[in-house]
């Protein structure tokens, strides 16, 4: 990009009067120093790999998104939490008739009274958080 005979790179700060502004962030096709193409697509670098549910141990806290496998077994009032990111704690296992024995995660306290636990398979785990609880050795 040229301003008053000077070459400007995309994203570079320039003075206009007393203010400093950024030049447009999209480089021109005529720029000599084109950015190098990455080996992967842009979407690949932004997406983090999912965390294995088996890595979550008893009393671990996780940052996860609630994505129930079956919407017909959903407790009343939980629809508004689908797709929402929350903190859950692994509190044990329960025998669920349709899915067998499943690790269960404690719901946040502000969820409706009918929903105290959700199966771990209904969560997309983003991060395992450090827990302050002292565990039996």
PDB file of C-alpha atoms in Angstrom:
ATOM      1  CA  UNK A   1       0.000   0.000   0.000  1.00  0.00           C
ATOM      2  CA  UNK A   2       1.374   3.441  -0.816  1.00  0.00           C
ATOM      3  CA  UNK A   3       0.748   6.693   1.030  1.00  0.00           C
ATOM      4  CA  UNK A   4       2.545   9.813  -0.152  1.00  0.00           C
ATOM      5  CA  UNK A   5       5.116   7.681  -1.942  1.00  0.00           C
ATOM      6  CA  UNK A   6       5.907   5.491   1.097  1.00  0.00           C
ATOM      7  CA  UNK A   7       5.322   1.757   1.165  1.00  0.00           C
ATOM      8  CA  UNK A   8       3.225   0.581   4.138  1.00  0.00           C
ATOM      9  CA  UNK A   9       2.775  -2.996   5.332  1.00  0.00           C
ATOM     10  CA  UNK A  10      -0.566  -4.340   6.485  1.00  0.00           C
ATOM     11  CA  UNK A  11      -1.159  -3.755  10.195  1.00  0.00           C
ATOM     12  CA  UNK A  12       1.590  -1.119  10.456  1.00  0.00           C
ATOM     13  CA  UNK A  13       0.819   2.007  12.538  1.00  0.00           C
ATOM     14  CA  UNK A  14       0.875   5.326  10.671  1.00  0.00           C
ATOM     15  CA  UNK A  15       0.290   8.906  11.806  1.00  0.00           C
ATOM     16  CA  UNK A  16      -2.593  10.875  10.398  1.00  0.00           C
ATOM     17  CA  UNK A  17      -2.492  14.323  11.990  1.00  0.00           C
ATOM     18  CA  UNK A  18      -2.108  13.767  15.740  1.00  0.00           C
ATOM     19  CA  UNK A  19      -3.541  10.249  15.703  1.00  0.00           C
ATOM     20  CA  UNK A  20      -1.800   6.962  15.024  1.00  0.00           C
ATOM     21  CA  UNK A  21      -3.944   4.498  13.090  1.00  0.00           C
ATOM     22  CA  UNK A  22      -3.323   1.046  11.694  1.00  0.00           C
ATOM     23  CA  UNK A  23      -3.080   0.480   7.994  1.00  0.00           C
ATOM     24  CA  UNK A  24      -5.675  -2.030   6.752  1.00  0.00           C
ATOM     25  CA  UNK A  25      -4.930  -5.532   8.000  1.00  0.00           C
ATOM     26  CA  UNK A  26      -5.489  -7.283   4.677  1.00  0.00           C
ATOM     27  CA  UNK A  27      -2.347  -7.205   2.536  1.00  0.00           C
ATOM     28  CA  UNK A  28      -2.641  -6.092  -1.052  1.00  0.00           C
ATOM     29  CA  UNK A  29      -2.113  -8.605  -3.860  1.00  0.00           C
ATOM     30  CA  UNK A  30       0.573  -6.259  -5.229  1.00  0.00           C
ATOM     31  CA  UNK A  31       2.705  -6.315  -2.044  1.00  0.00           C
ATOM     32  CA  UNK A  32       6.164  -7.696  -2.751  1.00  0.00           C
ATOM     33  CA  UNK A  33       6.566  -9.517   0.562  1.00  0.00           C
ATOM     34  CA  UNK A  34       3.623 -11.931   0.519  1.00  0.00           C
ATOM     35  CA  UNK A  35       3.020 -13.966   3.687  1.00  0.00           C
ATOM     36  CA  UNK A  36       4.038 -17.609   3.419  1.00  0.00           C
ATOM     37  CA  UNK A  37       1.314 -20.193   3.145  1.00  0.00           C
ATOM     38  CA  UNK A  38       0.957 -22.470   6.182  1.00  0.00           C
ATOM     39  CA  UNK A  39       0.984 -26.233   5.793  1.00  0.00           C
ATOM     40  CA  UNK A  40      -2.484 -26.665   7.346  1.00  0.00           C
ATOM     41  CA  UNK A  41      -5.709 -24.775   6.928  1.00  0.00           C
ATOM     42  CA  UNK A  42      -6.453 -21.797   9.175  1.00  0.00           C
ATOM     43  CA  UNK A  43      -9.207 -23.668  11.004  1.00  0.00           C
ATOM     44  CA  UNK A  44      -6.847 -26.473  12.093  1.00  0.00           C
ATOM     45  CA  UNK A  45      -4.583 -24.244  14.175  1.00  0.00           C
ATOM     46  CA  UNK A  46      -7.445 -22.670  16.154  1.00  0.00           C
ATOM     47  CA  UNK A  47      -9.091 -25.936  17.143  1.00  0.00           C
ATOM     48  CA  UNK A  48      -7.741 -27.664  20.238  1.00  0.00           C
ATOM     49  CA  UNK A  49      -7.776 -31.445  20.425  1.00  0.00           C
ATOM     50  CA  UNK A  50     -10.531 -32.870  22.625  1.00  0.00           C
ATOM     51  CA  UNK A  51      -9.494 -34.235  26.006  1.00  0.00           C
ATOM     52  CA  UNK A  52      -9.974 -37.946  26.579  1.00  0.00           C
ATOM     53  CA  UNK A  53     -12.781 -38.561  29.081  1.00  0.00           C
ATOM     54  CA  UNK A  54     -10.766 -41.430  30.605  1.00  0.00           C
ATOM     55  CA  UNK A  55      -8.177 -38.883  31.781  1.00  0.00           C
ATOM     56  CA  UNK A  56     -10.720 -37.380  34.201  1.00  0.00           C
ATOM     57  CA  UNK A  57     -10.260 -38.942  37.641  1.00  0.00           C
ATOM     58  CA  UNK A  58     -12.448 -39.000  40.751  1.00  0.00           C
ATOM     59  CA  UNK A  59     -12.998 -35.458  42.120  1.00  0.00           C
ATOM     60  CA  UNK A  60     -11.317 -33.805  39.118  1.00  0.00           C
ATOM     61  CA  UNK A  61     -12.940 -30.581  38.000  1.00  0.00           C
ATOM     62  CA  UNK A  62     -13.332 -29.932  34.282  1.00  0.00           C
ATOM     63  CA  UNK A  63     -14.256 -27.024  32.075  1.00  0.00           C
ATOM     64  CA  UNK A  64     -16.719 -28.525  29.618  1.00  0.00           C
ATOM     65  CA  UNK A  65     -19.611 -27.824  27.253  1.00  0.00           C
ATOM     66  CA  UNK A  66     -22.874 -29.649  27.916  1.00  0.00           C
ATOM     67  CA  UNK A  67     -23.835 -31.548  24.740  1.00  0.00           C
ATOM     68  CA  UNK A  68     -26.302 -34.324  25.658  1.00  0.00           C
ATOM     69  CA  UNK A  69     -26.285 -37.404  23.449  1.00  0.00           C
ATOM     70  CA  UNK A  70     -30.030 -37.957  23.847  1.00  0.00           C
ATOM     71  CA  UNK A  71     -32.387 -34.995  24.114  1.00  0.00           C
ATOM     72  CA  UNK A  72     -35.398 -37.176  24.988  1.00  0.00           C
ATOM     73  CA  UNK A  73     -33.873 -38.076  28.409  1.00  0.00           C
ATOM     74  CA  UNK A  74     -33.174 -34.420  29.263  1.00  0.00           C
ATOM     75  CA  UNK A  75     -34.406 -33.146  32.635  1.00  0.00           C
ATOM     76  CA  UNK A  76     -36.904 -30.254  32.412  1.00  0.00           C
ATOM     77  CA  UNK A  77     -35.170 -26.859  32.349  1.00  0.00           C
ATOM     78  CA  UNK A  78     -31.830 -28.149  31.037  1.00  0.00           C
ATOM     79  CA  UNK A  79     -32.463 -27.090  27.437  1.00  0.00           C
ATOM     80  CA  UNK A  80     -31.028 -23.644  28.168  1.00  0.00           C
ATOM     81  CA  UNK A  81     -27.708 -25.175  29.281  1.00  0.00           C
ATOM     82  CA  UNK A  82     -27.105 -27.176  26.092  1.00  0.00           C
ATOM     83  CA  UNK A  83     -24.010 -25.788  24.342  1.00  0.00           C
ATOM     84  CA  UNK A  84     -23.015 -23.715  27.363  1.00  0.00           C
ATOM     85  CA  UNK A  85     -19.572 -23.908  28.967  1.00  0.00           C
ATOM     86  CA  UNK A  86     -19.535 -24.689  32.710  1.00  0.00           C
ATOM     87  CA  UNK A  87     -17.405 -26.275  35.433  1.00  0.00           C
ATOM     88  CA  UNK A  88     -18.254 -29.866  36.432  1.00  0.00           C
ATOM     89  CA  UNK A  89     -16.733 -32.234  39.027  1.00  0.00           C
ATOM     90  CA  UNK A  90     -16.292 -35.990  38.631  1.00  0.00           C
ATOM     91  CA  UNK A  91     -18.137 -37.429  41.647  1.00  0.00           C
ATOM     92  CA  UNK A  92     -18.562 -41.133  40.980  1.00  0.00           C
ATOM     93  CA  UNK A  93     -20.308 -43.682  38.792  1.00  0.00           C
ATOM     94  CA  UNK A  94     -23.947 -44.535  38.315  1.00  0.00           C
ATOM     95  CA  UNK A  95     -25.742 -47.344  36.555  1.00  0.00           C
ATOM     96  CA  UNK A  96     -27.819 -45.796  33.790  1.00  0.00           C
ATOM     97  CA  UNK A  97     -30.265 -48.316  32.369  1.00  0.00           C
ATOM     98  CA  UNK A  98     -29.785 -47.339  28.730  1.00  0.00           C
ATOM     99  CA  UNK A  99     -26.000 -46.727  28.807  1.00  0.00           C
ATOM    100  CA  UNK A 100     -24.684 -49.038  31.550  1.00  0.00           C
ATOM    101  CA  UNK A 101     -22.325 -47.808  34.270  1.00  0.00           C
ATOM    102  CA  UNK A 102     -21.179 -44.265  33.480  1.00  0.00           C
ATOM    103  CA  UNK A 103     -18.840 -41.808  35.242  1.00  0.00           C
ATOM    104  CA  UNK A 104     -21.012 -38.969  36.546  1.00  0.00           C
ATOM    105  CA  UNK A 105     -20.227 -35.280  36.770  1.00  0.00           C
ATOM    106  CA  UNK A 106     -21.749 -32.954  39.367  1.00  0.00           C
ATOM    107  CA  UNK A 107     -23.718 -30.095  37.814  1.00  0.00           C
ATOM    108  CA  UNK A 108     -23.097 -26.475  38.816  1.00  0.00           C
ATOM    109  CA  UNK A 109     -25.193 -25.360  41.797  1.00  0.00           C
ATOM    110  CA  UNK A 110     -27.328 -22.919  39.770  1.00  0.00           C
ATOM    111  CA  UNK A 111     -28.690 -25.674  37.502  1.00  0.00           C
ATOM    112  CA  UNK A 112     -32.301 -26.803  38.205  1.00  0.00           C
ATOM    113  CA  UNK A 113     -32.876 -28.998  41.298  1.00  0.00           C
ATOM    114  CA  UNK A 114     -33.731 -32.080  39.224  1.00  0.00           C
ATOM    115  CA  UNK A 115     -30.282 -32.098  37.607  1.00  0.00           C
ATOM    116  CA  UNK A 116     -27.536 -32.809  40.106  1.00  0.00           C
ATOM    117  CA  UNK A 117     -25.433 -35.177  37.969  1.00  0.00           C
ATOM    118  CA  UNK A 118     -24.888 -35.646  34.238  1.00  0.00           C
ATOM    119  CA  UNK A 119     -23.023 -38.516  32.547  1.00  0.00           C
ATOM    120  CA  UNK A 120     -19.530 -37.635  31.365  1.00  0.00           C
ATOM    121  CA  UNK A 121     -20.456 -38.739  27.835  1.00  0.00           C
ATOM    122  CA  UNK A 122     -22.794 -35.700  27.653  1.00  0.00           C
ATOM    123  CA  UNK A 123     -19.862 -33.317  28.077  1.00  0.00           C
ATOM    124  CA  UNK A 124     -17.309 -32.006  25.608  1.00  0.00           C
ATOM    125  CA  UNK A 125     -14.309 -31.600  27.919  1.00  0.00           C
ATOM    126  CA  UNK A 126     -12.150 -28.578  27.158  1.00  0.00           C
ATOM    127  CA  UNK A 127      -9.763 -28.589  30.118  1.00  0.00           C
ATOM    128  CA  UNK A 128      -9.047 -30.539  33.296  1.00  0.00           C
ATOM    129  CA  UNK A 129      -8.667 -28.045  36.140  1.00  0.00           C
ATOM    130  CA  UNK A 130      -6.419 -28.339  39.169  1.00  0.00           C
ATOM    131  CA  UNK A 131      -8.361 -29.485  42.207  1.00  0.00           C
ATOM    132  CA  UNK A 132      -7.627 -28.284  45.718  1.00  0.00           C
ATOM    133  CA  UNK A 133      -9.117 -31.348  47.435  1.00  0.00           C
ATOM    134  CA  UNK A 134      -6.789 -33.644  49.343  1.00  0.00           C
ATOM    135  CA  UNK A 135      -7.088 -37.173  48.042  1.00  0.00           C
ATOM    136  CA  UNK A 136      -6.567 -40.328  50.058  1.00  0.00           C
ATOM    137  CA  UNK A 137      -3.158 -41.863  49.320  1.00  0.00           C
TER     138      UNK A 137
END
